[in-house]
Amino acid sequence: MDAVYDEIADWYEYEFLGPQDVRAADPLEIDHCLRTLLGPGAGTCLEIGCGTGVHAATVRELGWIPAGIDISAGMLRHARGRLAAIRADARRLPFRDASLPAVICVMAHTDMPGYPAVLREAARVLRPGGVLAHIGVHPCFCGGFADRGDPGAVVIRAGYLDGHWTKASWTDQGVRDKVGATHFPLPSLLNAFLDAGLVLERFAEGGEPVPVVLGVRARKPTDEYRATAPS
Ligand SMILES: C[S@@+](CC[C@H](N)C(=O)[O-])C[C@H]1O[C@@H](n2cnc3c(N)ncnc32)[C@H](O)[C@@H]1O
């Protein structure tokens, strides 16, 4: 398994995520989007690409039992004590069909060039009626084509329209310049939820003055929904 995050796991945990007070301030509103889109519930909530398990406390606060999978043993080392997590590939989730009430994927879709297949896997393991909360870098305002060096004037260059992988970044303090990232233009991203058979339910954005984060809540339809939904 290709685990590029092994190389940067300590940097990610101690420097990128920063100390507890910085995380708690939630400057990109990632936690806010997660709370809004996942909402309260009970039973297991699986985080795909859980990394160091930084969202487990919020998931638990919302009433769920957090669980995680990640491809990087280095990242999972930091997740110990935060949630039950195992090493696995998001493209082959080690869970039975229709076995989970909730799945989340937070700030990880750009690390997964096969994200449409990951969403199909998420849909497979979700129970009918189960919720999927996706929170990721905003496809319109973040990427190799976006220069965020001046927060008051984000510059969007050519490149948005191509799905591509790049290490190009306006900063050397981020993840993309270290491990690279895949860009999904907005329609490709949203269509991937629909192609996985999920129903789009709510959206959220986070970060100011130009959003850094886009969140999506989708749901696996029940048989009753399928029977009555317009085709
Ligand atoms: C930017 S980190 C996000 C971690 C965590 N969700 C957070 O918000 O801090 C992306 C994570 O996705 C994981 N990842 C990338 N590709 C994966 C795959 N195919 N299967 C499982 N995890 C994967 C990486 O190892 C990394 O831990």
Coordinates of N, CA, C and O in Angstrom, one line a residue, residues 17-128:
L17 N -1.3 20.3 12.3 CA -2.5 20.4 13.1 C -2.3 21.5 14.2 O -3.2 22.1 14.7
G18 N -1.1 21.5 14.7 CA -0.7 22.5 15.8 C -1.2 22.1 17.1 O -1.8 21.1 17.3
P19 N -1.0 23.0 18.1 CA -1.3 22.7 19.5 C -2.9 22.7 19.7 O -3.6 23.2 18.8
Q20 N -3.3 22.2 20.8 CA -4.7 22.0 21.1 C -5.5 23.3 21.0 O -6.6 23.3 20.4
D21 N -4.9 24.4 21.4 CA -5.7 25.7 21.4 C -6.0 26.1 20.0 O -7.0 26.7 19.6
V22 N -5.0 25.9 19.1 CA -5.2 26.2 17.7 C -6.2 25.3 17.0 O -7.1 25.8 16.3
R23 N -6.2 24.0 17.3 CA -7.2 23.1 16.8 C -8.6 23.5 17.3 O -9.5 23.5 16.5
A24 N -8.7 23.9 18.6 CA -10.0 24.2 19.2 C -10.5 25.5 18.6 O -11.8 25.6 18.4
A25 N -9.7 26.4 18.1 CA -10.2 27.6 17.5 C -10.8 27.4 16.2 O -11.6 28.2 15.7
D26 N -10.5 26.3 15.5 CA -11.1 25.8 14.3 C -11.1 26.9 13.2 O -12.2 27.2 12.7
P27 N -10.0 27.4 12.9 CA -9.9 28.6 11.9 C -10.5 28.2 10.6 O -11.1 29.1 9.9
L28 N -10.5 27.0 10.1 CA -11.0 26.6 8.8 C -12.5 26.1 8.9 O -13.1 25.7 7.9
E29 N -13.0 26.1 10.2 CA -14.3 25.6 10.4 C -14.6 24.2 10.0 O -15.7 23.8 9.6
I30 N -13.5 23.4 10.0 CA -13.7 22.0 9.7 C -14.6 21.3 10.7 O -15.5 20.5 10.4
D31 N -14.3 21.6 12.0 CA -15.0 20.9 13.1 C -16.5 21.4 13.0 O -17.4 20.6 13.2
H32 N -16.7 22.7 12.7 CA -18.0 23.2 12.6 C -18.8 22.5 11.5 O -20.0 22.1 11.6
C33 N -18.2 22.3 10.3 CA -18.8 21.6 9.2 C -19.1 20.2 9.6 O -20.2 19.7 9.2
L34 N -18.2 19.5 10.3 CA -18.4 18.1 10.7 C -19.6 18.0 11.6 O -20.5 17.2 11.4
R35 N -19.7 18.9 12.6 CA -20.8 18.9 13.5 C -22.1 19.1 12.8 O -23.2 18.5 13.0
T36 N -22.1 20.1 11.9 CA -23.3 20.5 11.2 C -23.8 19.4 10.2 O -25.0 19.1 10.2
L37 N -22.9 18.7 9.6 CA -23.3 17.8 8.5 C -23.5 16.4 9.1 O -24.4 15.7 8.6
L38 N -22.6 15.9 10.0 CA -22.8 14.6 10.6 C -24.0 14.6 11.5 O -24.9 13.8 11.5
G39 N -24.0 15.6 12.4 CA -25.1 15.7 13.4 C -25.0 14.6 14.4 O -24.2 13.7 14.3
P40 N -25.9 14.7 15.4 CA -25.9 13.6 16.5 C -26.4 12.3 16.0 O -27.2 12.2 15.0
G41 N -26.0 11.2 16.6 CA -26.5 9.9 16.3 C -25.9 8.9 17.2 O -25.1 9.2 18.1
A42 N -26.2 7.6 16.9 CA -25.7 6.5 17.7 C -25.2 5.4 16.8 O -25.6 5.3 15.7
G43 N -24.3 4.6 17.4 CA -23.7 3.5 16.6 C -22.3 3.9 16.0 O -21.9 5.0 16.2
T44 N -21.7 3.0 15.2 CA -20.4 3.3 14.7 C -20.4 4.3 13.6 O -21.2 4.2 12.7
C45 N -19.4 5.2 13.7 CA -19.2 6.2 12.6 C -17.8 6.0 12.1 O -16.8 6.2 12.9
L46 N -17.7 5.5 10.9 CA -16.3 5.2 10.3 C -15.7 6.4 9.7 O -16.4 6.9 8.8
E47 N -14.5 6.8 10.1 CA -13.8 7.8 9.3 C -12.9 7.2 8.3 O -11.9 6.4 8.7
I48 N -13.1 7.5 7.1 CA -12.2 7.0 6.0 C -11.0 7.9 5.9 O -11.2 9.1 5.6
G49 N -9.8 7.4 6.0 CA -8.6 8.3 6.0 C -8.6 9.1 7.3 O -8.4 10.3 7.3
C50 N -8.7 8.4 8.4 CA -8.8 9.1 9.7 C -7.5 9.7 10.2 O -7.5 10.6 11.1
G51 N -6.4 9.4 9.5 CA -5.1 10.0 9.9 C -4.8 9.8 11.4 O -4.9 8.7 11.9
T52 N -4.5 10.9 12.1 CA -4.1 10.9 13.5 C -5.3 10.9 14.4 O -5.2 11.0 15.6
G53 N -6.5 10.8 13.8 CA -7.7 10.6 14.7 C -8.2 11.9 15.3 O -8.9 11.9 16.3
V54 N -7.9 13.0 14.7 CA -8.1 14.3 15.3 C -9.6 14.6 15.4 O -10.0 15.5 16.3
H55 N -10.5 14.0 14.7 CA -11.9 14.3 14.7 C -12.7 13.3 15.6 O -13.9 13.4 15.7
A56 N -12.0 12.4 16.2 CA -12.7 11.3 17.0 C -13.5 11.9 18.2 O -14.6 11.5 18.5
A57 N -12.9 13.0 18.8 CA -13.5 13.5 20.0 C -14.9 14.2 19.6 O -15.9 14.0 20.3
T58 N -14.9 14.9 18.5 CA -16.2 15.5 18.0 C -17.2 14.4 17.7 O -18.4 14.5 18.1
V59 N -16.7 13.4 17.0 CA -17.7 12.3 16.6 C -18.3 11.7 17.9 O -19.5 11.4 18.0
R60 N -17.4 11.5 18.9 CA -17.9 10.9 20.2 C -18.9 11.9 20.9 O -19.9 11.4 21.4
E61 N -18.5 13.1 20.9 CA -19.4 14.2 21.5 C -20.8 14.1 20.9 O -21.8 14.4 21.5
L62 N -20.8 13.8 19.6 CA -22.1 13.8 18.9 C -22.9 12.5 19.2 O -24.0 12.4 18.7
G63 N -22.3 11.6 19.9 CA -23.0 10.4 20.4 C -22.6 9.2 19.6 O -23.0 8.1 20.0
W64 N -21.8 9.3 18.6 CA -21.4 8.2 17.8 C -20.2 7.5 18.4 O -19.5 8.0 19.3
I65 N -19.9 6.2 18.0 CA -18.7 5.5 18.4 C -17.7 5.7 17.2 O -18.0 5.1 16.2
P66 N -16.6 6.4 17.4 CA -15.7 6.7 16.3 C -14.9 5.4 16.0 O -14.4 4.7 16.9
A67 N -14.7 5.2 14.7 CA -13.8 4.1 14.2 C -13.1 4.7 13.0 O -13.6 5.6 12.4
G68 N -12.0 4.1 12.7 CA -11.3 4.7 11.5 C -10.5 3.7 10.7 O -10.1 2.6 11.3
I69 N -10.2 4.0 9.5 CA -9.2 3.3 8.7 C -8.3 4.3 8.0 O -8.8 5.4 7.7
D70 N -7.1 3.9 7.9 CA -6.1 4.8 7.1 C -5.1 3.9 6.5 O -4.8 2.8 7.1
I71 N -4.5 4.3 5.4 CA -3.5 3.5 4.7 C -2.1 3.7 5.4 O -1.2 2.9 5.1
S72 N -2.0 4.8 6.2 CA -0.6 5.1 6.7 C -0.5 4.7 8.1 O -1.1 5.2 9.1
A73 N 0.5 3.7 8.3 CA 0.8 3.3 9.7 C 1.3 4.4 10.5 O 1.1 4.5 11.7
G74 N 2.1 5.3 9.9 CA 2.7 6.5 10.6 C 1.6 7.4 11.2 O 1.7 7.8 12.3
M75 N 0.6 7.6 10.4 CA -0.5 8.5 10.9 C -1.3 7.7 12.0 O -1.7 8.3 13.0
L76 N -1.6 6.4 11.8 CA -2.3 5.7 12.8 C -1.6 5.6 14.1 O -2.3 5.5 15.1
R77 N -0.3 5.7 14.1 CA 0.4 5.6 15.4 C -0.1 6.8 16.3 O -0.2 6.6 17.5
H78 N -0.3 7.9 15.7 CA -0.8 9.0 16.5 C -2.3 8.9 16.9 O -2.8 9.6 17.8
A79 N -3.0 8.0 16.2 CA -4.4 7.9 16.4 C -4.7 7.0 17.6 O -5.9 7.0 18.1
R80 N -3.7 6.3 18.1 CA -3.9 5.3 19.2 C -4.4 6.1 20.4 O -3.9 7.2 20.8
G81 N -5.4 5.5 21.1 CA -6.0 6.2 22.2 C -7.1 7.2 21.9 O -7.9 7.6 22.7
R82 N -7.2 7.5 20.6 CA -8.3 8.5 20.2 C -9.5 7.8 19.6 O -10.6 8.2 19.8
L83 N -9.2 6.7 18.9 CA -10.3 5.9 18.3 C -9.8 4.5 17.9 O -8.6 4.3 17.8
A84 N -10.7 3.6 17.7 CA -10.4 2.3 17.2 C -10.1 2.4 15.7 O -11.0 2.8 15.0
A85 N -8.9 2.1 15.3 CA -8.5 2.4 13.9 C -7.6 1.2 13.4 O -6.8 0.7 14.1
I86 N -7.8 0.9 12.1 CA -7.0 -0.1 11.5 C -6.4 0.4 10.2 O -7.0 1.3 9.6
R87 N -5.4 -0.3 9.8 CA -4.8 0.0 8.5 C -5.5 -0.7 7.4 O -5.6 -1.9 7.4
A88 N -6.0 0.1 6.5 CA -6.8 -0.5 5.3 C -6.8 0.6 4.2 O -6.6 1.8 4.5
D89 N -7.1 0.1 3.0 CA -7.3 1.0 1.9 C -8.7 1.4 1.7 O -9.6 0.5 1.7
A90 N -9.0 2.7 1.5 CA -10.3 3.2 1.4 C -11.1 2.6 0.2 O -12.3 2.6 0.2
R91 N -10.3 2.0 -0.8 CA -10.9 1.5 -1.9 C -11.5 0.1 -1.7 O -12.2 -0.5 -2.5
R92 N -11.1 -0.5 -0.5 CA -11.6 -1.9 -0.2 C -11.8 -1.8 1.3 O -11.0 -2.3 2.1
L93 N -12.9 -1.3 1.7 CA -13.2 -1.2 3.2 C -13.5 -2.5 3.8 O -14.3 -3.3 3.2
P94 N -12.8 -2.8 4.9 CA -13.0 -4.1 5.5 C -14.3 -4.2 6.4 O -14.3 -4.5 7.6
F95 N -15.4 -3.9 5.8 CA -16.7 -3.9 6.5 C -17.8 -4.6 5.5 O -17.6 -4.4 4.3
R96 N -18.7 -5.2 6.1 CA -19.8 -5.9 5.4 C -20.7 -4.8 4.7 O -20.8 -3.7 5.2
D97 N -21.4 -5.3 3.7 CA -22.4 -4.5 3.0 C -23.4 -4.0 4.1 O -23.8 -4.8 4.9
A98 N -23.9 -2.8 3.9 CA -25.0 -2.2 4.7 C -24.8 -2.5 6.2 O -25.8 -2.8 6.9
S99 N -23.6 -2.3 6.7 CA -23.3 -2.6 8.1 C -23.2 -1.4 9.0 O -23.1 -1.5 10.2
L100 N -23.0 -0.2 8.4 CA -22.7 1.0 9.3 C -23.7 2.1 9.1 O -24.2 2.4 8.0
P101 N -24.0 2.8 10.2 CA -25.0 3.9 10.1 C -24.4 5.2 9.7 O -25.1 6.1 9.3
A102 N -23.1 5.4 9.8 CA -22.5 6.7 9.4 C -21.0 6.5 9.0 O -20.3 5.6 9.5
V103 N -20.7 7.3 8.0 CA -19.3 7.3 7.4 C -18.9 8.8 7.2 O -19.7 9.6 6.8
I104 N -17.7 9.1 7.6 CA -17.2 10.5 7.3 C -15.8 10.4 6.6 O -15.1 9.4 6.7
C105 N -15.6 11.4 5.8 CA -14.2 11.6 5.2 C -13.9 13.0 5.3 O -14.6 13.9 4.8
V106 N -12.8 13.3 6.1 CA -12.5 14.7 6.4 C -11.1 15.1 5.9 O -10.1 14.4 6.3
M107 N -11.0 16.1 5.0 CA -9.8 16.6 4.5 C -8.9 15.5 3.9 O -7.7 15.5 4.1
A108 N -9.5 14.5 3.2 CA -8.8 13.4 2.7 C -9.1 13.1 1.2 O -8.3 12.4 0.6
H109 N -10.1 13.7 0.6 CA -10.5 13.2 -0.7 C -9.4 13.6 -1.8 O -9.2 12.9 -2.7
T110 N -8.7 14.7 -1.5 CA -7.7 15.1 -2.5 C -6.4 14.2 -2.4 O -5.6 14.2 -3.2
D111 N -6.4 13.4 -1.3 CA -5.3 12.4 -1.2 C -5.7 11.0 -1.9 O -5.0 10.1 -1.8
M112 N -6.9 11.0 -2.4 CA -7.5 9.7 -3.0 C -7.9 9.9 -4.4 O -9.0 10.3 -4.7
P113 N -6.9 9.7 -5.4 CA -7.3 9.9 -6.8 C -8.5 9.1 -7.2 O -9.2 9.5 -8.1
G114 N -8.7 8.0 -6.5 CA -9.9 7.1 -6.8 C -11.0 7.5 -5.9 O -11.8 6.6 -5.6
Y115 N -11.2 8.8 -5.6 CA -12.3 9.1 -4.6 C -13.7 8.6 -5.1 O -14.5 8.2 -4.3
P116 N -14.0 8.7 -6.4 CA -15.3 8.2 -6.8 C -15.5 6.7 -6.4 O -16.6 6.3 -5.9
A117 N -14.4 5.9 -6.5 CA -14.5 4.5 -6.1 C -14.6 4.4 -4.6 O -15.3 3.5 -4.0
V118 N -14.0 5.3 -3.8 CA -14.1 5.3 -2.4 C -15.5 5.6 -2.0 O -16.1 5.0 -1.0
L119 N -16.2 6.6 -2.7 CA -17.6 6.9 -2.4 C -18.5 5.7 -2.6 O -19.4 5.4 -1.9
R120 N -18.2 4.9 -3.7 CA -19.0 3.7 -3.9 C -18.8 2.7 -2.8 O -19.7 2.0 -2.4
E121 N -17.5 2.6 -2.3 CA -17.3 1.7 -1.2 C -18.1 2.2 0.1 O -18.6 1.4 0.8
A122 N -18.0 3.5 0.3 CA -18.8 4.1 1.4 C -20.3 3.8 1.3 O -20.9 3.4 2.3
A123 N -20.8 3.9 0.1 CA -22.2 3.6 -0.1 C -22.5 2.1 0.1 O -23.5 1.8 0.6
R124 N -21.5 1.3 -0.2 CA -21.7 -0.2 0.0 C -21.8 -0.5 1.4 O -22.7 -1.3 1.8
V125 N -21.0 0.1 2.3 CA -21.0 -0.3 3.7 C -22.0 0.4 4.5 O -22.3 0.0 5.6
L126 N -22.6 1.5 4.0 CA -23.6 2.2 4.7 C -24.9 1.4 4.7 O -25.3 0.8 3.7
R127 N -25.6 1.5 5.8 CA -27.0 0.9 5.9 C -27.9 1.9 5.1 O -27.7 3.1 5.0
P128 N -29.0 1.4 4.5 CA -30.0 2.3 3.9 C -30.4 3.3 5.0 O -30.7 2.9 6.1

